[in-house]
Coordinates of C-alpha atoms and ligand atoms in Angstrom, one line a residue:
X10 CA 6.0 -30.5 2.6
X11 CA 10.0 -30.4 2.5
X12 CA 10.3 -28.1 5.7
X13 CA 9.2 -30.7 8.7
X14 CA 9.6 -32.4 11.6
X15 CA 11.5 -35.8 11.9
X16 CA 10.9 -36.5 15.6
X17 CA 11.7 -33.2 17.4
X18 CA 13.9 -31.6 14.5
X19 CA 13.1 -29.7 11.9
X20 CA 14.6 -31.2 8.3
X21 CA 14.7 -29.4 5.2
X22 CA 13.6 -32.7 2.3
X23 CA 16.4 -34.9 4.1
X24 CA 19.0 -33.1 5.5
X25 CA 18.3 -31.6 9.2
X26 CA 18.1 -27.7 9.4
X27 CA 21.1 -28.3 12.7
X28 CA 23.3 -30.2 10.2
X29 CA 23.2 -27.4 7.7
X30 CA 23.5 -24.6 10.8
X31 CA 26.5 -26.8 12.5
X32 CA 28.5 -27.3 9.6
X33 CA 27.8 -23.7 7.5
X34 CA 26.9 -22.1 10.5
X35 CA 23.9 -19.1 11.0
X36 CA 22.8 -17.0 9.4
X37 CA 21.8 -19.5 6.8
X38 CA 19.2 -19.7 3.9
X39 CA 17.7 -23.2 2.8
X40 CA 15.9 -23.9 -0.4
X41 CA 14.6 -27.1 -1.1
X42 CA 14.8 -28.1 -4.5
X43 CA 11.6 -30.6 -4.6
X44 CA 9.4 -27.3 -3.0
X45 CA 11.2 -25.2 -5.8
X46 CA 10.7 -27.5 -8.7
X47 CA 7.0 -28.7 -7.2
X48 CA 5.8 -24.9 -6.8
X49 CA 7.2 -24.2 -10.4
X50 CA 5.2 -27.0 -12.3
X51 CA 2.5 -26.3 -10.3
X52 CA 2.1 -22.8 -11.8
X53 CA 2.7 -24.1 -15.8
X54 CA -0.1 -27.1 -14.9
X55 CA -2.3 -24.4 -14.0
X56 CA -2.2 -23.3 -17.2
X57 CA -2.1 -25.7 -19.6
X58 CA -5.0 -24.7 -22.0
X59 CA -3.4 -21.9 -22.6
X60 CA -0.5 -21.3 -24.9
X61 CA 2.0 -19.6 -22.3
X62 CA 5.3 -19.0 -21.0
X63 CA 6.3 -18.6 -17.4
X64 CA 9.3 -15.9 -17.0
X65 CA 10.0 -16.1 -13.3
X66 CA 10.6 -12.7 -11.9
X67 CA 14.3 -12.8 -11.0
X68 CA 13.7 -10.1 -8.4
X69 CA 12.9 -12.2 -6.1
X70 CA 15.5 -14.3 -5.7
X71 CA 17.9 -13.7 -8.3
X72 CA 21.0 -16.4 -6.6
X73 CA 22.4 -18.8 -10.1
X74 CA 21.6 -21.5 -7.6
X75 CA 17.9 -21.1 -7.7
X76 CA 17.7 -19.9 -11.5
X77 CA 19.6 -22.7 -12.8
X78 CA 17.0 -25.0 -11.0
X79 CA 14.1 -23.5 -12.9
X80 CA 16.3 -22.9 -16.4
X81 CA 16.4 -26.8 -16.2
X82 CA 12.5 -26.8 -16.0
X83 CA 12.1 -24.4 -19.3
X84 CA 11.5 -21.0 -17.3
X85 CA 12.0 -17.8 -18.8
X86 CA 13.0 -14.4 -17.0
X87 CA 11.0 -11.1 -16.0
X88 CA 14.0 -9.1 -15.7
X89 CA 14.3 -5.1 -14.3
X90 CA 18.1 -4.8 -14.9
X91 CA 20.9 -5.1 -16.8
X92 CA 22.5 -6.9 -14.1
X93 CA 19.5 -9.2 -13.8
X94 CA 20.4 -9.9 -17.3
X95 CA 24.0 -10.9 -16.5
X96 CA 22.8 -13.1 -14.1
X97 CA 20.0 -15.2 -16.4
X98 CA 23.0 -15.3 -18.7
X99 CA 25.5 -16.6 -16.6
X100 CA 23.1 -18.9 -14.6
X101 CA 22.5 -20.7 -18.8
X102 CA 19.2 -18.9 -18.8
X103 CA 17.5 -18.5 -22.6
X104 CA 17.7 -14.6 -24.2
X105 CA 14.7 -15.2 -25.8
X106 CA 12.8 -16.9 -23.0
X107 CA 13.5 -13.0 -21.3
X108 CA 10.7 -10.2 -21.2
X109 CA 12.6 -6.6 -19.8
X110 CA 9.9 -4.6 -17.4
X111 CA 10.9 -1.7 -15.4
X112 CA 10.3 2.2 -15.7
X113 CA 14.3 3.3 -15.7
X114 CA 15.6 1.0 -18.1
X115 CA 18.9 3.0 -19.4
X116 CA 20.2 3.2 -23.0
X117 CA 23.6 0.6 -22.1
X118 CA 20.7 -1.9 -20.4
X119 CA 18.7 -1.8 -23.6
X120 CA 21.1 -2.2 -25.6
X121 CA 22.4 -5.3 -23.3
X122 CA 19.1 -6.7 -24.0
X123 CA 18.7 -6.0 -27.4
X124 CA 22.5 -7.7 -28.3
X125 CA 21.8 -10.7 -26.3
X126 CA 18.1 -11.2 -28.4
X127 CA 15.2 -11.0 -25.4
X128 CA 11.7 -11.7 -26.0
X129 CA 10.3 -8.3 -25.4
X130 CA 10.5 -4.6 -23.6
X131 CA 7.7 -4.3 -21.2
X132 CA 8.0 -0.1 -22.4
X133 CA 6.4 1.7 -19.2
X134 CA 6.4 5.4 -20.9
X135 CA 6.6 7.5 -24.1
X136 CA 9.9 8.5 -23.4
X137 CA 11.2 5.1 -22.6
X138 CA 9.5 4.6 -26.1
X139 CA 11.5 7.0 -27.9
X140 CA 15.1 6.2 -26.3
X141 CA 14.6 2.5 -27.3
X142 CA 13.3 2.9 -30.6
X143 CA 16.8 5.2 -31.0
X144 CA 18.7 2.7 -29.5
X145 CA 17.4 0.3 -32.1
X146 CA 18.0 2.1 -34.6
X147 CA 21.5 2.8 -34.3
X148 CA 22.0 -0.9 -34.0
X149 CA 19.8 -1.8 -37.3
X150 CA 17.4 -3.8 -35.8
X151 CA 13.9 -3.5 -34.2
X152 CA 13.0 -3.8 -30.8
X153 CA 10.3 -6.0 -29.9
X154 CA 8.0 -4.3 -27.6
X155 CA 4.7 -4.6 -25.4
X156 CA 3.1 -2.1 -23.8
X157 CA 2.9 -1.8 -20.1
X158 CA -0.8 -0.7 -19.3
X159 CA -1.8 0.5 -16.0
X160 CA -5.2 -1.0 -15.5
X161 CA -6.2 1.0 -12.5
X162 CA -7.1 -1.9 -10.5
X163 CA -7.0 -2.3 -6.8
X164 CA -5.0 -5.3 -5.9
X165 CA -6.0 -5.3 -2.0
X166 CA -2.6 -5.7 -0.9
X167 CA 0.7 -3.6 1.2
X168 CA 0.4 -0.1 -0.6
X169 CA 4.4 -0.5 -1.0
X170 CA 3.6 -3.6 -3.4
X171 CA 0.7 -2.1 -5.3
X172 CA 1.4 -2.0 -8.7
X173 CA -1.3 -1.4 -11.2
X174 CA -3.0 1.9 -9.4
X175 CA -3.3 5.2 -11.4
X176 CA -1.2 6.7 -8.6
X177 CA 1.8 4.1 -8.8
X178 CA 4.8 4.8 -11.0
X179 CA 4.3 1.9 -13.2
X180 CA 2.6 1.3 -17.0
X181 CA 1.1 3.9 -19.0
X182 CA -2.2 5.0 -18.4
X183 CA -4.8 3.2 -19.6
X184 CA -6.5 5.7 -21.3
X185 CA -3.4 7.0 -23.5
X186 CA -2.4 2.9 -24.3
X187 CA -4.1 3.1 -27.6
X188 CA -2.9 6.0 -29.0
X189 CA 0.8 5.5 -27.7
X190 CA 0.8 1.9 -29.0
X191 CA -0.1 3.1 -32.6
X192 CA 2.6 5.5 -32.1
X193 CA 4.9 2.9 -31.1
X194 CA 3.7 1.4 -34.0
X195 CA 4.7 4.0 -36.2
X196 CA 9.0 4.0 -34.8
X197 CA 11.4 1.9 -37.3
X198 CA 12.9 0.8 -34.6
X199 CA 10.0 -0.6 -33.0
X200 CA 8.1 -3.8 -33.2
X201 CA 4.6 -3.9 -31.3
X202 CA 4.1 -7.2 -30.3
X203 CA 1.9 -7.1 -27.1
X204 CA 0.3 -5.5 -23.8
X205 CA 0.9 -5.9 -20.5
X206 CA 0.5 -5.7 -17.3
X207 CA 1.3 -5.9 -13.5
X208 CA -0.9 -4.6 -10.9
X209 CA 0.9 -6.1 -7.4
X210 CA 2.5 -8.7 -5.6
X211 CA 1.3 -11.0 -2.4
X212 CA -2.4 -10.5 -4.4
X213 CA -4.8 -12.8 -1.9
X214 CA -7.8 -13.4 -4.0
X215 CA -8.0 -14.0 -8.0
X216 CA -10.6 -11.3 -8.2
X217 CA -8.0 -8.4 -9.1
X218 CA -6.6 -10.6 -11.8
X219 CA -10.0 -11.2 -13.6
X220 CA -10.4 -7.1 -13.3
X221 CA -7.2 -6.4 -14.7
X222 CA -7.1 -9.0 -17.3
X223 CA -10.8 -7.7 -18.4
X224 CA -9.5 -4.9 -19.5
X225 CA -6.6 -6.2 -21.3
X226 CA -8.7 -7.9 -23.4
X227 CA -10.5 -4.5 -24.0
X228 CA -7.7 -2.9 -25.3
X229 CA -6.8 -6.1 -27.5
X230 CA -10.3 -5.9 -29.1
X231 CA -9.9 -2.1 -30.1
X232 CA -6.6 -2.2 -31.3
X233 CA -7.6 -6.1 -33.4
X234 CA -10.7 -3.4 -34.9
X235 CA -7.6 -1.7 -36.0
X236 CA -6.2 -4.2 -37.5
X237 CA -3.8 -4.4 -34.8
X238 CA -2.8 -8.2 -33.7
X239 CA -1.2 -8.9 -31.0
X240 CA 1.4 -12.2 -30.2
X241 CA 1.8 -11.7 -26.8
X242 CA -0.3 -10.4 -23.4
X243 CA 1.8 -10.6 -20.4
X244 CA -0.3 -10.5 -16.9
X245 CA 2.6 -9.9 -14.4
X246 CA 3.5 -12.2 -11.7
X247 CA 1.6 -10.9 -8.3
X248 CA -0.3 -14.2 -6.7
X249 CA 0.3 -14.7 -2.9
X250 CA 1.5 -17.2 -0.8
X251 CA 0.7 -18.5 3.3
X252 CA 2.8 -16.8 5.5
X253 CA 0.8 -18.3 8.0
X254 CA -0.6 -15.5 9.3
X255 CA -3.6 -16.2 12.4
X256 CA -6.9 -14.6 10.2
X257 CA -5.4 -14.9 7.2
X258 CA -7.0 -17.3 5.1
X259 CA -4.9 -19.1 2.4
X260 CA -4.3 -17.3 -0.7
X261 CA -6.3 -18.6 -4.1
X262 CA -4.0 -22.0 -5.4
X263 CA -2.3 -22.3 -8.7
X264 CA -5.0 -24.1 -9.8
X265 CA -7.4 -21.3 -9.2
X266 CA -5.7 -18.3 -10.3
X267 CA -5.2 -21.2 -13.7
X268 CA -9.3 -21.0 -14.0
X269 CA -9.6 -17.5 -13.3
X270 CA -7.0 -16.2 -15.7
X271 CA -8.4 -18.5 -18.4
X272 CA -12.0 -17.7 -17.7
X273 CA -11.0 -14.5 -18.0
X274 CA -9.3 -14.5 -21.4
X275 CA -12.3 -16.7 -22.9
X276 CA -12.6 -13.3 -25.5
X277 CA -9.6 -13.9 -26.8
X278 CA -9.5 -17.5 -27.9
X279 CA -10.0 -16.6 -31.7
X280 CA -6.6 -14.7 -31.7
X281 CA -3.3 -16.7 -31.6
X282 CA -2.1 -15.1 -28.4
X283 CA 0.8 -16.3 -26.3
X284 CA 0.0 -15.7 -22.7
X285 CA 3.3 -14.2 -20.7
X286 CA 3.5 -14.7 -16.9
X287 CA 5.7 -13.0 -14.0
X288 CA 5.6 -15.0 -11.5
X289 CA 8.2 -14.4 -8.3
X290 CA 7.2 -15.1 -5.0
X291 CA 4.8 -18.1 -5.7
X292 CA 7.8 -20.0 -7.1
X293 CA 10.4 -20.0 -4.7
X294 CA 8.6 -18.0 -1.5
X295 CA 7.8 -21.3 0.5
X296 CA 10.6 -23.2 -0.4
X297 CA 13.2 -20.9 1.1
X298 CA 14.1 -20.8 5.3
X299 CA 16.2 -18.2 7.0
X300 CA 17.9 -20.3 9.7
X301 CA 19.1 -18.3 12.4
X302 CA 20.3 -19.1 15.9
X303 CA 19.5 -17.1 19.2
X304 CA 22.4 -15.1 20.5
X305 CA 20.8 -13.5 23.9
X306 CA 17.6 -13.2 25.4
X307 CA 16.5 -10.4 27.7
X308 CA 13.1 -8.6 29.7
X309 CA 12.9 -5.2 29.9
X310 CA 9.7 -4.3 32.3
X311 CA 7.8 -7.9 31.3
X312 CA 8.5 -7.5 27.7
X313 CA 10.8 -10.4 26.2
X314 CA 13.5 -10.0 23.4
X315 CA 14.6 -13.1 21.9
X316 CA 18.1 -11.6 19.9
X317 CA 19.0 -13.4 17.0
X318 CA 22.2 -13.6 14.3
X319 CA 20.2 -12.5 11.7
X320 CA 18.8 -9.1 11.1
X321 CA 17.4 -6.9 8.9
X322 CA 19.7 -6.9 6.5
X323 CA 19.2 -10.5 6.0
X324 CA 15.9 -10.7 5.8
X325 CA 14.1 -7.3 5.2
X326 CA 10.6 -7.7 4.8
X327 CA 9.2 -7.4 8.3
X328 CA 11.2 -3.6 8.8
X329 CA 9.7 -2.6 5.7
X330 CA 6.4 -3.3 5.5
X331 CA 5.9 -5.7 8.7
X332 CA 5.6 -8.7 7.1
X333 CA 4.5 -11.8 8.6
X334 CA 7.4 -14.9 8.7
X335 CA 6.1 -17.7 9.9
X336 CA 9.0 -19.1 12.7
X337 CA 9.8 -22.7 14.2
X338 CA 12.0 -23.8 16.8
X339 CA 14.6 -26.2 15.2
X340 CA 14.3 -28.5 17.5
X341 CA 11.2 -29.3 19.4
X342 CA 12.4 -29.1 23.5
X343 CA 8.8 -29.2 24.9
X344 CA 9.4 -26.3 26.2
X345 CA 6.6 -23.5 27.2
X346 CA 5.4 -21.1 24.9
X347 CA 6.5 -17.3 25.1
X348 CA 5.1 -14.0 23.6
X349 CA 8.5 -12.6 22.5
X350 CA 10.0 -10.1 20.0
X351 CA 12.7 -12.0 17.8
X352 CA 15.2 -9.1 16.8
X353 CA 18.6 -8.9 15.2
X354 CA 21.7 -7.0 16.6
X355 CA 21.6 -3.8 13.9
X356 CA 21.2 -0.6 15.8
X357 CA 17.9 0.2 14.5
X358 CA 14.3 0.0 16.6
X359 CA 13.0 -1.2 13.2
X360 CA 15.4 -4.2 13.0
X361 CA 13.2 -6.6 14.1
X362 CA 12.0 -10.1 12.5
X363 CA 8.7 -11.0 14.9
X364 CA 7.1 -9.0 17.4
X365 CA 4.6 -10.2 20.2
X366 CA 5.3 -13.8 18.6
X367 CA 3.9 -16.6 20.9
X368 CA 7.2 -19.1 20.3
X369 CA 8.0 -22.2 22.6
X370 CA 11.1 -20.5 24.9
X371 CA 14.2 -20.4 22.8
X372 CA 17.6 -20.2 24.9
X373 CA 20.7 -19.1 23.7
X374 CA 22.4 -21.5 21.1
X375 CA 19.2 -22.9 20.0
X376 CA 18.3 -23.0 16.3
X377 CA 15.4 -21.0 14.7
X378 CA 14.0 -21.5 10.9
X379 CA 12.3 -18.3 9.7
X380 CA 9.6 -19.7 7.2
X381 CA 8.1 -18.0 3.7
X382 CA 11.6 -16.7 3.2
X383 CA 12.8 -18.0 -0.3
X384 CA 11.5 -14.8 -2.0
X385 CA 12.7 -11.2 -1.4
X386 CA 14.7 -12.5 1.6
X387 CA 18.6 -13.0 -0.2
X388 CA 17.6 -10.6 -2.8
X389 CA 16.9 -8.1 -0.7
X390 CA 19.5 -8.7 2.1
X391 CA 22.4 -5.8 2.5
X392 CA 25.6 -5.4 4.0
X393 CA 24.4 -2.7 6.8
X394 CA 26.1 -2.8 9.7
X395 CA 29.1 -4.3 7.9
X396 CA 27.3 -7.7 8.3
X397 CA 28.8 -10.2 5.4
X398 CA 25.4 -11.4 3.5
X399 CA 24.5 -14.8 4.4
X400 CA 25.6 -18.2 3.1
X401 CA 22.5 -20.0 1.1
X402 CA 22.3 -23.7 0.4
X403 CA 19.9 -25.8 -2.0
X404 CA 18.7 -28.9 -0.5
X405 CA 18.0 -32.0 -2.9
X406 CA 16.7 -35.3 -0.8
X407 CA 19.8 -35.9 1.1
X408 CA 21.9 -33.7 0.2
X409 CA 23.0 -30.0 -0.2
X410 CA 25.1 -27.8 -2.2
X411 CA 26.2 -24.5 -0.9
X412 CA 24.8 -22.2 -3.9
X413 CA 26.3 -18.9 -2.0
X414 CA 29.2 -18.7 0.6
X415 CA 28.6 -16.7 2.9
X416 CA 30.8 -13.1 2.1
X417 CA 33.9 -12.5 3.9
X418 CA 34.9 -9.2 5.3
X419 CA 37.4 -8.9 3.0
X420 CA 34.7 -9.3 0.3
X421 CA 32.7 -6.4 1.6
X422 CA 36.2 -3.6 2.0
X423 CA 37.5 -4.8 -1.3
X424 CA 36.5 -2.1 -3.5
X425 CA 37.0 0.6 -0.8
X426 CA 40.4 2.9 -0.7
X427 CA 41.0 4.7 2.4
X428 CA 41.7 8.7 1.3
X429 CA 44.7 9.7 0.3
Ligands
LLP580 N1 6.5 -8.5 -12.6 C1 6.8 -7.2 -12.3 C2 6.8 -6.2 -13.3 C3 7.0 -6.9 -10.9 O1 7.3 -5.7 -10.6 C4 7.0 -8.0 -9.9 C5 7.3 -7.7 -8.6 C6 6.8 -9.3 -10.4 C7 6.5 -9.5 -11.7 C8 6.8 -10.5 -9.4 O2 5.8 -10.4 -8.4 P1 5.5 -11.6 -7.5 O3 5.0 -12.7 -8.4 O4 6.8 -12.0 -6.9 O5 4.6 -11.1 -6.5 N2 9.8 -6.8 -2.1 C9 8.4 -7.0 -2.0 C10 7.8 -7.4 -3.3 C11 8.0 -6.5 -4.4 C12 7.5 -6.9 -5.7 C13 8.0 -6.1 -6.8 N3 7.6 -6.5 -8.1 C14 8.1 -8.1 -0.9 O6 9.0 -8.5 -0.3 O7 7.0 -8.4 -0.7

């Protein structure tokens, strides 16, 4: 894989993970571009029976760097913002390659979309309905729109990263769809072009999938009875990735969430549908690193604390929902292992990356590479603590470009005025 061992270091594809630390220095985020590009074509293989597009869910890591990689490849976008929007844009990214999801979307960000020509509003409510039908209107044109369905599936994952539950904010339930997709139907500024859905992410097995995709293709069959038909059905992003995690098995590959989706839409292969993906984490999760390098250690009564330059607001995922990274020493000292907590310096209990982690003894100075951490790591990182976000650099064989400096303070004050 492109994080591994040469000898006793740890490389990223070519380029050792201590190069990139010495010379950028720590915090540091890695991506490597083969990983990137191999997880991405993994995912379209998968389904290549099907008639699809993949629009990679910007959210989770939304840096130009990593979207022009996957531009180059053909991917479109899942976007949840206008400013998601800017950044597809900027990065080269296709309009029309872009579906819009998200429950607040505001009258200037539809109107963003609708300018720049998107694919489709995922529409998550009536009212969301109504304001983008006017907003269409007073441009002259017609939005096109799929319905966001909440299929009231259990994904078996974090409750934070449920999606498709009747109690989660998301989609409209699935027992009003049909009646407010003929209503939809009804708007001149609306074009109904497709349902879809999204029912969680870091999903571990492809059973949830199949559920929620059998009742898409329910509601495709009434609303075809009405003479309804449908171009698109759009089945969220969601499937999981190793973090590594003791008792964890692996989740379900590419390959079989590919069967399982197109087992599952078997019903539908006499309508000329276009399958629409969202897929975040599985695309760039594993091919990111959060390199970080231990500032202190210290035992208060028999526990350790390994302290670390990165924190929380680097890499959020373990304070808020205690995620599982896997971690590796940089460089292999033969050293004993440890049961440790790796923490960062923010003044917060909660600001910590591992805890009771058995780790070979790290030192001060030495080099650690937080694994699983190309997705909702940078696009989730902060400034709290007034700690400048971290620098992130793309790998390619032996080389890398920095894709994001790493902020300056002056960066982070610029916009601030003391009072007058
Ligand atoms: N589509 C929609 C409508 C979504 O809300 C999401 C993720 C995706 C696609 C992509 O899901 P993925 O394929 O990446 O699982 N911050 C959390 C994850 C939140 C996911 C939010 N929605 C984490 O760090 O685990």
């Amino acid at each position: 894989m492109s994080f591994e061992y040469v000898g006793d270091d740890l490389y990223c594809e070519g380029v050792s993970l201590a190069r990139i630390a010495q010379e950028q220095g720590t915090p540091v985020y890695v991506y490597s571009r083969t990983a990137l590009e191999g997880a991405y074509r993994a995912f379209d293989q998968a389904l290549a029976g099907t008639k699809h597009h993949i629009c990679y869910s910007v959210k989770a890591n939304s840096g130009l760097g990593v979207l022009s990689v996957l531009i180059k490849l053909g991917a479109g976008a899942d976007i949840v913002s206008g400013g998601e929007l800017f950044r597809w844009l900027r990065a080269g990214g296709d309009p029309k390659k872009v579906v819009f999801s998200g429950v607040g979307k505001t009258d200037a960000e539809m109107g963003a979309a609708l300018d720049a020509g998107i694919l489709v509003f995922n529409v998550e409510s009536e009212e969301e309905l109504d304001a983008l039908d006017r907003v269409a209107r007073a441009r002259g044109v017609r939005a096109p729109v799929a319905l966001r369905v909440n299929p009231d599936v259990d994904p078996q994952t974090h409750p934070y990263i449920s999606t498709g539950l009747k109690k989660n904010k998301f989609g409209i339930g699935w027992a009003a769809a049909p009646a407010v997709f003929r209503r939809g139907a009804a708007l001149a500024g609306i074009e109904m072009i497709g349902i879809d859905c999204h029912i969680g992410s870091q999903l571990t097995k492809t059973s949830p999938f199949s559920d929620a995709i059998a009742r898409l293709v329910e509601l495709v069959l009434a609303l075809e009875k009405d003479g309804i038909k449908l171009r698109t059905l759009d089945i969220g992003g969601g499937l999981g990735i190793d973090y590594e995690k003791d008792g964890d098995g692996p989740p379900p590959t590419p390959g079989e969430y590919g069967q399982a989706v197109t087992r599952a839409l078997a019903p539908l292969a006499h309508l000329d549908l276009t399958l629409l993906t969202e897929p975040g984490r599985v695309i760039i999760g594993r091919a990111g690193a959060l390199v970080a390098k231990v500032v202190y250690r210290k035992t208060n009564e028999g526990k350790h604390f390994t302290i670390v330059d990165a924190a929380m607001n680097d890499l959020m995922r373990p304070a808020l929902y205690g995620a599982y990274h896997p971690m590796r020493p940089v460089h292999l000292a033969g050293r004993a292992e440890q049961v440790t907590d790796v923490v960062g310096p923010i003044c917060e209990t909660g600001d910590f990356l591992a805890r009771d982690r058995a780790l070979p003894l790290l030192e001060a100075g030495d080099l650690i590479a937080i694994g699983a951490a190309g997705a909702y790591g940078a696009a989730m990182s902060s400034n709290y603590n007034t700690r400048p976000r971290a620098a992130e650099v793309l790998v390619s064989g032996d080389r890398y470009q920095v894709v994001r400096a790493r902020e300056t303070l002056e960066q982070l004050i610029a916009n601030e005025r003391v009072a007058e």
